[in-house]
C-alpha positions as semicolon CSV with decimal commas, in nm:
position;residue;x (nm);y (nm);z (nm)
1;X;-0,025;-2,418;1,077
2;X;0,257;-2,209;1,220
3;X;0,241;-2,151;1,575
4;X;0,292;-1,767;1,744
5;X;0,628;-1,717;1,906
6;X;0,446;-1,652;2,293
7;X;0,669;-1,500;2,571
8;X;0,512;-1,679;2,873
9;X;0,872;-1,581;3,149
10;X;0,686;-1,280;3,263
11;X;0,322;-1,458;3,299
12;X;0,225;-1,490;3,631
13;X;0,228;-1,888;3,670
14;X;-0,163;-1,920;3,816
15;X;-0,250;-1,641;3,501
16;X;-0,110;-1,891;3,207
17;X;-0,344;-2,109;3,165
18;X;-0,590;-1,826;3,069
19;X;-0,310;-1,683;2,849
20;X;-0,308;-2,010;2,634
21;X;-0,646;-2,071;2,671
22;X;-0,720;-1,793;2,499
23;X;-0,463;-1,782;2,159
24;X;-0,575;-2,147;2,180
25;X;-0,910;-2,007;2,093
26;X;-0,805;-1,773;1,804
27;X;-0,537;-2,019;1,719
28;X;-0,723;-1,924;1,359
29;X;-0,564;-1,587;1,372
30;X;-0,250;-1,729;1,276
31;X;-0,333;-2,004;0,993
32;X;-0,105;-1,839;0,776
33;X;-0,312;-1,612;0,550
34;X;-0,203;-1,277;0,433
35;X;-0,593;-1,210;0,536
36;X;-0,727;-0,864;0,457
37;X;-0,794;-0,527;0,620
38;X;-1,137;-0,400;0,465
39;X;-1,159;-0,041;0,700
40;X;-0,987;0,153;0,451
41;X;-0,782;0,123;0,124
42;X;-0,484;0,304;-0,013
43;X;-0,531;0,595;-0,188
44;X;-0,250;0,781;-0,414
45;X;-0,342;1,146;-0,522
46;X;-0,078;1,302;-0,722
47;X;0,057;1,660;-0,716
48;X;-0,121;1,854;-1,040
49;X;0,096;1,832;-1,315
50;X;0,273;1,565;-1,271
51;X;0,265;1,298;-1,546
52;X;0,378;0,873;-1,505
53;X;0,761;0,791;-1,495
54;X;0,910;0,493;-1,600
55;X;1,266;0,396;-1,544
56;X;1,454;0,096;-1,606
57;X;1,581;-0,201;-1,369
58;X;1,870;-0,165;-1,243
59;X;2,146;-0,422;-1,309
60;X;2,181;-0,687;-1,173
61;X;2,351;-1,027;-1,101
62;X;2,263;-1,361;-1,130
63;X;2,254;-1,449;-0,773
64;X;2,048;-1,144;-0,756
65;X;1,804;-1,199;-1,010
66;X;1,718;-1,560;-0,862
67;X;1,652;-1,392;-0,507
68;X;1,408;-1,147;-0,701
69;X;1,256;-1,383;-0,879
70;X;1,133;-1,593;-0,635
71;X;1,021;-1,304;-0,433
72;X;0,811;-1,246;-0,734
73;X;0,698;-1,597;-0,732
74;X;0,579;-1,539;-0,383
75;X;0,376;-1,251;-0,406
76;X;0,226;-1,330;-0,747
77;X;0,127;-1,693;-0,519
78;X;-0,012;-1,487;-0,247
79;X;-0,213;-1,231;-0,453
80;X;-0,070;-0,952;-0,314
81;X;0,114;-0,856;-0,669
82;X;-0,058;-0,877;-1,036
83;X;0,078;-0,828;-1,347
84;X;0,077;-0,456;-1,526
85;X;0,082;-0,292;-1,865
86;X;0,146;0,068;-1,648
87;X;0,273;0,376;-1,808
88;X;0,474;0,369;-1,409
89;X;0,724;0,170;-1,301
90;X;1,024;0,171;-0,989
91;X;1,270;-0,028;-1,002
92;X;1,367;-0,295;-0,782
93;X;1,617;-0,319;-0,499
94;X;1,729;-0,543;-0,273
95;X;1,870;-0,414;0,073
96;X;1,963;-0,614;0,376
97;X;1,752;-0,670;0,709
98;X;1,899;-0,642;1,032
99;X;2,038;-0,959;1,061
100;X;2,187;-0,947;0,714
101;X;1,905;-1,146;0,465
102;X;1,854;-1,012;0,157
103;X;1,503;-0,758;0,211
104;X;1,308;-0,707;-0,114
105;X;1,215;-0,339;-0,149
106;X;1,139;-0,103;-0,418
107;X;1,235;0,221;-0,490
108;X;0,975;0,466;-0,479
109;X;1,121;0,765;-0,416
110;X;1,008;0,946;-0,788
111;X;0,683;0,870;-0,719
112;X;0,710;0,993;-0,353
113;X;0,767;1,336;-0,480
114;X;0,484;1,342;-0,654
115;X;0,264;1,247;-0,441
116;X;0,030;1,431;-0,203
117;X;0,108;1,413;0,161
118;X;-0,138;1,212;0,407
119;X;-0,180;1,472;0,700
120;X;-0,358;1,177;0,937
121;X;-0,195;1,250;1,251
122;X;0,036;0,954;1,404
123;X;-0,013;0,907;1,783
124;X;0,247;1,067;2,040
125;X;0,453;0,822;2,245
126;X;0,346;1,052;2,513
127;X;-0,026;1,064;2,533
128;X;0,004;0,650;2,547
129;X;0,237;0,686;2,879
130;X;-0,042;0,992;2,987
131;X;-0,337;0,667;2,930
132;X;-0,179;0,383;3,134
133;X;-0,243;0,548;3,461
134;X;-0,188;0,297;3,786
135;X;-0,198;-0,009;3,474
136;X;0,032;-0,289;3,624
137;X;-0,039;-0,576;3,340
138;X;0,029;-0,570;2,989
139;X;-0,008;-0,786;2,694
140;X;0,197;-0,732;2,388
141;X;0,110;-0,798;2,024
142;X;0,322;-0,770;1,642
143;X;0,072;-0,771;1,355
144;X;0,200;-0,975;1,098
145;X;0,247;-0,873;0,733
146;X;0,021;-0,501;0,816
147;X;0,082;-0,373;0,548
148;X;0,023;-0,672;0,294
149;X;-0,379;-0,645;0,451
150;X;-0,439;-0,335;0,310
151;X;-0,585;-0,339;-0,055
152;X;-0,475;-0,042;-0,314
153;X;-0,728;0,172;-0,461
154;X;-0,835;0,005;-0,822
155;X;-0,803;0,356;-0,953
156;X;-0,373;0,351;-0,799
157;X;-0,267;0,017;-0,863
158;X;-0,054;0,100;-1,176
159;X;0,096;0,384;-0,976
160;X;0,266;0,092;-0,755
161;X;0,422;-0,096;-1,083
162;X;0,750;-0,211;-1,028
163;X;0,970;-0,327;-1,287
164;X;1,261;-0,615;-1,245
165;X;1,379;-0,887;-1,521
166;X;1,078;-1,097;-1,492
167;X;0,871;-0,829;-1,653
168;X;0,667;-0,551;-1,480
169;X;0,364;-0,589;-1,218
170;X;0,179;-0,369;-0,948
171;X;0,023;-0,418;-0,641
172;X;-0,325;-0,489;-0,517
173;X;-0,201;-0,481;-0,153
174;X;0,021;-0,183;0,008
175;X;0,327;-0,221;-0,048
176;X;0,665;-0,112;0,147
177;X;0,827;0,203;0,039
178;X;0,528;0,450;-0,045
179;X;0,531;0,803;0,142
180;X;0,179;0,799;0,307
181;X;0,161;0,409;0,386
182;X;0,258;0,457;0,759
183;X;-0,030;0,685;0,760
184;X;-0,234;0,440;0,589
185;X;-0,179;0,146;0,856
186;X;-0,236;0,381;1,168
187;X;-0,596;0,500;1,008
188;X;-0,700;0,119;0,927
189;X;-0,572;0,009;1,276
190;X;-0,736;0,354;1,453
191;X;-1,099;0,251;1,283
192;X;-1,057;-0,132;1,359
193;X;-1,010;-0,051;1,725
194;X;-1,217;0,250;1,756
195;X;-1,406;0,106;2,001
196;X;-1,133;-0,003;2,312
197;X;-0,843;0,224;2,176
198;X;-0,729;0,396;2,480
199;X;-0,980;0,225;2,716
200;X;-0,763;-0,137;2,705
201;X;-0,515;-0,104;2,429
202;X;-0,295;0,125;2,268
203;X;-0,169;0,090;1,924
204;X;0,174;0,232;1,751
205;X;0,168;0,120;1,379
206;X;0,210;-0,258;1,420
207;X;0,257;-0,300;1,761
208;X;-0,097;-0,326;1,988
209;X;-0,049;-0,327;2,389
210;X;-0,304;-0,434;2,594
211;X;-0,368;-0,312;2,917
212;X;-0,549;-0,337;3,284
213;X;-0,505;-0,238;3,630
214;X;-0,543;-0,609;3,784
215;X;-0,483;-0,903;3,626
216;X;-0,788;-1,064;3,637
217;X;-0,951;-0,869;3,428
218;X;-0,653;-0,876;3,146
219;X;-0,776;-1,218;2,951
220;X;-1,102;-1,037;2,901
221;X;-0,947;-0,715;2,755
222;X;-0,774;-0,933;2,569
223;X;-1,058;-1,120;2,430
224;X;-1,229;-0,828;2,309
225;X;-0,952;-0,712;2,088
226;X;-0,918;-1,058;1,961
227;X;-1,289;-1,119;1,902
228;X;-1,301;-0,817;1,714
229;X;-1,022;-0,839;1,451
230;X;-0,999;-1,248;1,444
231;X;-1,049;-1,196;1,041
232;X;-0,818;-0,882;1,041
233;X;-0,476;-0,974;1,206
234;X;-0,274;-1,199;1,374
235;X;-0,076;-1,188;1,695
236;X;0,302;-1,347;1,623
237;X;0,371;-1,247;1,974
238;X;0,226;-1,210;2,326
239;X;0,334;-1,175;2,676
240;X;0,179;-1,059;3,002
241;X;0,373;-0,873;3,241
242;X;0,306;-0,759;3,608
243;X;0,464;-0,402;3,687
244;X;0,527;-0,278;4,008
Protein backbone atom coordinates (compact mmCIF):
# COMPACT_ATOMS: atom_id res chain seq x y z
CA UNK A 1 0.00 0.00 0.00
CA UNK A 2 1.58 3.33 -0.91
CA UNK A 3 1.77 5.73 1.76
CA UNK A 4 0.55 9.74 1.29
CA UNK A 5 3.43 12.16 0.98
CA UNK A 6 2.23 14.25 4.58
CA UNK A 7 3.83 17.71 5.24
CA UNK A 8 3.91 17.56 9.09
CA UNK A 9 6.94 21.06 9.39
CA UNK A 10 4.05 23.36 9.81
CA UNK A 11 1.91 21.02 12.36
CA UNK A 12 1.83 22.34 15.57
CA UNK A 13 3.92 19.57 17.56
CA UNK A 14 1.02 18.86 20.50
CA UNK A 15 -1.66 18.89 17.14
CA UNK A 16 0.28 15.80 15.25
CA UNK A 17 -0.68 13.14 16.82
CA UNK A 18 -4.35 13.92 15.86
CA UNK A 19 -3.07 14.67 12.32
CA UNK A 20 -1.78 10.99 11.97
CA UNK A 21 -4.27 9.61 13.92
CA UNK A 22 -6.60 10.49 11.67
CA UNK A 23 -5.05 9.49 7.82
CA UNK A 24 -4.13 6.49 10.01
CA UNK A 25 -7.82 5.94 10.10
CA UNK A 26 -8.60 6.40 6.35
CA UNK A 27 -5.24 4.95 5.59
CA UNK A 28 -7.91 3.01 3.06
CA UNK A 29 -8.24 6.15 1.08
CA UNK A 30 -5.03 5.58 -0.40
CA UNK A 31 -4.83 1.62 -1.16
CA UNK A 32 -4.10 2.39 -4.55
CA UNK A 33 -7.39 2.12 -6.47
CA UNK A 34 -8.35 4.34 -9.29
CA UNK A 35 -11.81 4.14 -7.13
CA UNK A 36 -14.82 5.85 -8.67
CA UNK A 37 -16.80 9.09 -8.52
CA UNK A 38 -20.62 8.03 -8.88
CA UNK A 39 -22.20 11.99 -8.42
CA UNK A 40 -22.14 12.61 -11.97
CA UNK A 41 -20.83 11.21 -15.32
CA UNK A 42 -19.44 12.77 -18.43
CA UNK A 43 -21.60 13.81 -20.88
CA UNK A 44 -20.54 14.86 -24.65
CA UNK A 45 -23.35 16.69 -26.69
CA UNK A 46 -22.24 17.61 -30.06
CA UNK A 47 -22.88 20.78 -32.09
CA UNK A 48 -25.92 19.81 -34.79
CA UNK A 49 -24.44 18.80 -37.80
CA UNK A 50 -21.52 17.63 -37.04
CA UNK A 51 -20.72 14.03 -38.10
CA UNK A 52 -17.56 11.44 -36.43
CA UNK A 53 -13.88 12.15 -37.59
CA UNK A 54 -11.29 9.80 -37.79
CA UNK A 55 -7.70 10.58 -38.40
CA UNK A 56 -4.70 8.58 -38.41
CA UNK A 57 -1.74 8.11 -35.76
CA UNK A 58 0.76 10.06 -36.10
CA UNK A 59 4.27 8.67 -36.69
CA UNK A 60 6.13 7.56 -34.61
CA UNK A 61 9.41 5.98 -33.29
CA UNK A 62 10.29 3.00 -31.74
CA UNK A 63 11.27 4.35 -28.45
CA UNK A 64 8.02 6.05 -28.76
CA UNK A 65 5.79 3.38 -29.56
CA UNK A 66 7.13 1.23 -26.47
CA UNK A 67 6.34 4.29 -24.06
CA UNK A 68 2.71 4.22 -25.64
CA UNK A 69 2.30 0.92 -25.45
CA UNK A 70 2.73 0.32 -22.08
CA UNK A 71 0.68 3.28 -21.22
CA UNK A 72 -1.91 1.31 -23.01
CA UNK A 73 -1.10 -1.70 -21.04
CA UNK A 74 -1.80 0.33 -17.98
CA UNK A 75 -5.01 1.69 -18.55
CA UNK A 76 -6.47 -1.34 -20.34
CA UNK A 77 -5.09 -3.10 -16.56
CA UNK A 78 -6.84 -0.47 -14.66
CA UNK A 79 -10.18 -0.38 -16.58
CA UNK A 80 -10.14 2.98 -17.23
CA UNK A 81 -9.67 2.30 -21.27
CA UNK A 82 -11.65 -0.52 -23.42
CA UNK A 83 -11.28 -1.47 -26.69
CA UNK A 84 -13.46 0.31 -29.70
CA UNK A 85 -14.82 -0.36 -33.15
CA UNK A 86 -15.71 3.79 -33.20
CA UNK A 87 -16.47 5.62 -36.32
CA UNK A 88 -14.05 8.51 -33.91
CA UNK A 89 -10.74 8.46 -33.23
CA UNK A 90 -7.67 11.23 -31.97
CA UNK A 91 -4.60 10.47 -32.25
CA UNK A 92 -2.06 10.04 -29.75
CA UNK A 93 0.66 12.29 -28.41
CA UNK A 94 3.12 12.26 -26.10
CA UNK A 95 4.26 15.67 -24.46
CA UNK A 96 6.57 16.19 -21.55
CA UNK A 97 5.64 16.97 -17.76
CA UNK A 98 7.29 19.50 -15.88
CA UNK A 99 10.11 17.74 -14.88
CA UNK A 100 10.72 16.36 -18.34
CA UNK A 101 8.91 12.51 -18.34
CA UNK A 102 7.28 11.60 -21.17
CA UNK A 103 3.12 12.65 -20.36
CA UNK A 104 0.65 10.54 -22.38
CA UNK A 105 -2.05 12.80 -23.84
CA UNK A 106 -4.34 12.80 -26.70
CA UNK A 107 -5.28 15.14 -29.04
CA UNK A 108 -8.70 16.19 -28.92
CA UNK A 109 -8.85 19.28 -30.29
CA UNK A 110 -11.36 18.15 -33.58
CA UNK A 111 -13.61 16.90 -31.35
CA UNK A 112 -13.37 19.99 -29.04
CA UNK A 113 -14.83 22.04 -31.76
CA UNK A 114 -17.56 20.16 -32.01
CA UNK A 115 -18.58 19.93 -28.99
CA UNK A 116 -21.08 21.89 -26.88
CA UNK A 117 -19.70 24.08 -24.20
CA UNK A 118 -20.36 23.15 -20.35
CA UNK A 119 -21.51 26.63 -18.91
CA UNK A 120 -21.14 25.17 -15.01
CA UNK A 121 -19.59 28.04 -13.48
CA UNK A 122 -15.87 27.45 -11.94
CA UNK A 123 -15.41 29.09 -8.49
CA UNK A 124 -13.57 32.61 -8.18
CA UNK A 125 -10.24 32.62 -6.35
CA UNK A 126 -11.84 35.52 -4.72
CA UNK A 127 -15.03 34.49 -3.07
CA UNK A 128 -12.66 31.55 -1.33
CA UNK A 129 -10.30 34.49 0.23
CA UNK A 130 -14.01 36.48 0.96
CA UNK A 131 -14.98 32.73 3.10
CA UNK A 132 -11.87 32.27 5.30
CA UNK A 133 -12.67 35.16 7.49
CA UNK A 134 -10.39 35.30 10.94
CA UNK A 135 -9.47 31.19 9.78
CA UNK A 136 -5.86 30.70 11.21
CA UNK A 137 -5.50 26.69 10.44
CA UNK A 138 -5.56 24.97 7.31
CA UNK A 139 -5.29 21.54 6.01
CA UNK A 140 -4.35 20.89 2.46
CA UNK A 141 -5.38 18.03 0.17
CA UNK A 142 -4.38 16.77 -3.89
CA UNK A 143 -6.98 14.30 -5.16
CA UNK A 144 -5.31 11.73 -6.89
CA UNK A 145 -6.05 10.58 -10.46
CA UNK A 146 -9.70 13.10 -10.44
CA UNK A 147 -10.28 12.75 -13.39
CA UNK A 148 -9.71 8.86 -13.92
CA UNK A 149 -12.99 8.61 -11.10
CA UNK A 150 -15.30 9.95 -13.30
CA UNK A 151 -17.14 7.36 -15.62
CA UNK A 152 -18.15 8.49 -19.42
CA UNK A 153 -21.61 8.42 -20.46
CA UNK A 154 -22.30 4.76 -22.22
CA UNK A 155 -24.01 6.77 -24.89
CA UNK A 156 -20.09 9.03 -25.42
CA UNK A 157 -17.61 6.51 -24.95
CA UNK A 158 -16.77 6.05 -28.71
CA UNK A 159 -16.58 9.83 -28.92
CA UNK A 160 -13.30 9.45 -26.61
CA UNK A 161 -11.58 6.69 -29.10
CA UNK A 162 -8.14 7.22 -29.53
CA UNK A 163 -6.13 5.61 -32.03
CA UNK A 164 -2.15 4.64 -31.68
CA UNK A 165 -0.25 1.41 -33.23
CA UNK A 166 -1.69 -0.99 -30.86
CA UNK A 167 -5.07 -0.58 -32.43
CA UNK A 168 -7.90 1.82 -31.38
CA UNK A 169 -9.83 2.01 -27.85
CA UNK A 170 -12.04 4.60 -25.84
CA UNK A 171 -12.60 5.45 -22.52
CA UNK A 172 -14.97 4.47 -19.77
CA UNK A 173 -13.33 7.01 -17.39
CA UNK A 174 -12.68 10.91 -18.29
CA UNK A 175 -9.99 11.32 -19.85
CA UNK A 176 -7.34 14.36 -20.14
CA UNK A 177 -7.74 16.66 -23.02
CA UNK A 178 -11.66 17.05 -23.50
CA UNK A 179 -13.09 20.78 -23.51
CA UNK A 180 -15.76 20.52 -20.71
CA UNK A 181 -13.82 17.98 -18.34
CA UNK A 182 -12.60 20.78 -15.94
CA UNK A 183 -16.18 21.54 -15.71
CA UNK A 184 -16.97 18.05 -15.20
CA UNK A 185 -14.58 17.54 -12.03
CA UNK A 186 -15.71 20.90 -10.28
CA UNK A 187 -19.62 19.69 -10.58
CA UNK A 188 -18.73 16.01 -9.18
CA UNK A 189 -16.49 17.59 -6.44
CA UNK A 190 -19.32 20.65 -5.80
CA UNK A 191 -22.17 17.71 -5.22
CA UNK A 192 -19.75 15.39 -3.16
CA UNK A 193 -19.14 18.24 -0.75
CA UNK A 194 -22.35 20.00 -0.92
CA UNK A 195 -22.81 19.68 2.44
CA UNK A 196 -19.41 21.53 4.28
CA UNK A 197 -18.34 23.42 1.01
CA UNK A 198 -17.71 26.83 2.25
CA UNK A 199 -18.57 26.05 5.93
CA UNK A 200 -14.93 23.98 6.47
CA UNK A 201 -13.47 23.48 3.08
CA UNK A 202 -13.03 25.03 -0.10
CA UNK A 203 -12.38 23.22 -3.24
CA UNK A 204 -10.48 24.44 -6.66
CA UNK A 205 -10.61 21.47 -9.15
CA UNK A 206 -8.28 19.00 -7.39
CA UNK A 207 -7.09 20.77 -4.66
CA UNK A 208 -9.57 20.69 -1.26
CA UNK A 209 -8.47 23.12 1.78
CA UNK A 210 -9.74 22.64 4.93
CA UNK A 211 -10.35 25.18 7.28
CA UNK A 212 -11.12 26.47 11.10
CA UNK A 213 -10.65 29.34 13.27
CA UNK A 214 -8.85 27.29 16.24
CA UNK A 215 -7.13 24.37 15.98
CA UNK A 216 -8.89 22.22 18.01
CA UNK A 217 -11.61 21.96 16.18
CA UNK A 218 -9.53 21.29 12.71
CA UNK A 219 -9.19 17.20 13.10
CA UNK A 220 -12.95 17.20 13.28
CA UNK A 221 -13.50 19.30 10.09
CA UNK A 222 -11.25 17.18 8.80
CA UNK A 223 -12.96 14.03 9.66
CA UNK A 224 -16.09 14.98 8.15
CA UNK A 225 -14.70 15.52 4.73
CA UNK A 226 -12.89 12.30 5.04
CA UNK A 227 -15.83 10.28 6.37
CA UNK A 228 -17.77 11.45 3.62
CA UNK A 229 -15.74 10.71 0.44
CA UNK A 230 -13.51 7.66 2.02
CA UNK A 231 -14.88 5.60 -1.23
CA UNK A 232 -14.50 8.73 -3.52
CA UNK A 233 -10.86 10.11 -3.22
CA UNK A 234 -7.73 10.04 -1.75
CA UNK A 235 -5.56 12.61 -0.04
CA UNK A 236 -1.68 12.25 -1.51
CA UNK A 237 -1.00 15.23 0.60
CA UNK A 238 -1.81 17.03 3.88
CA UNK A 239 -0.46 19.64 6.10
CA UNK A 240 -1.80 21.85 8.87
CA UNK A 241 -0.69 25.26 9.20
CA UNK A 242 -1.20 27.98 11.95
CA UNK A 243 -1.52 31.64 10.41
CA UNK A 244 -1.07 34.61 12.20
Amino acid sequence: MEEPHVHTSNVPEGLRPQELALLEKHRALWSGHVGSIKATEHRIELKPGFKPVRLNPDRMGPRTRQLIEAQVGRMLKLEIIEPSQSEWASPVVLNPNPEGSPRFCIDYRQLNERTVRDSYPLPRMDDFLDSLGDTQFFSTLDYNARYRKIPIAEEDKPKTAFTCHCGTYQSTRLPFGLSNAPATVQRAIDMILSGVKWQNSLVYFDDLIIFSAAARRRPTSAGLTADGQAARRRPTSAGLKAVG
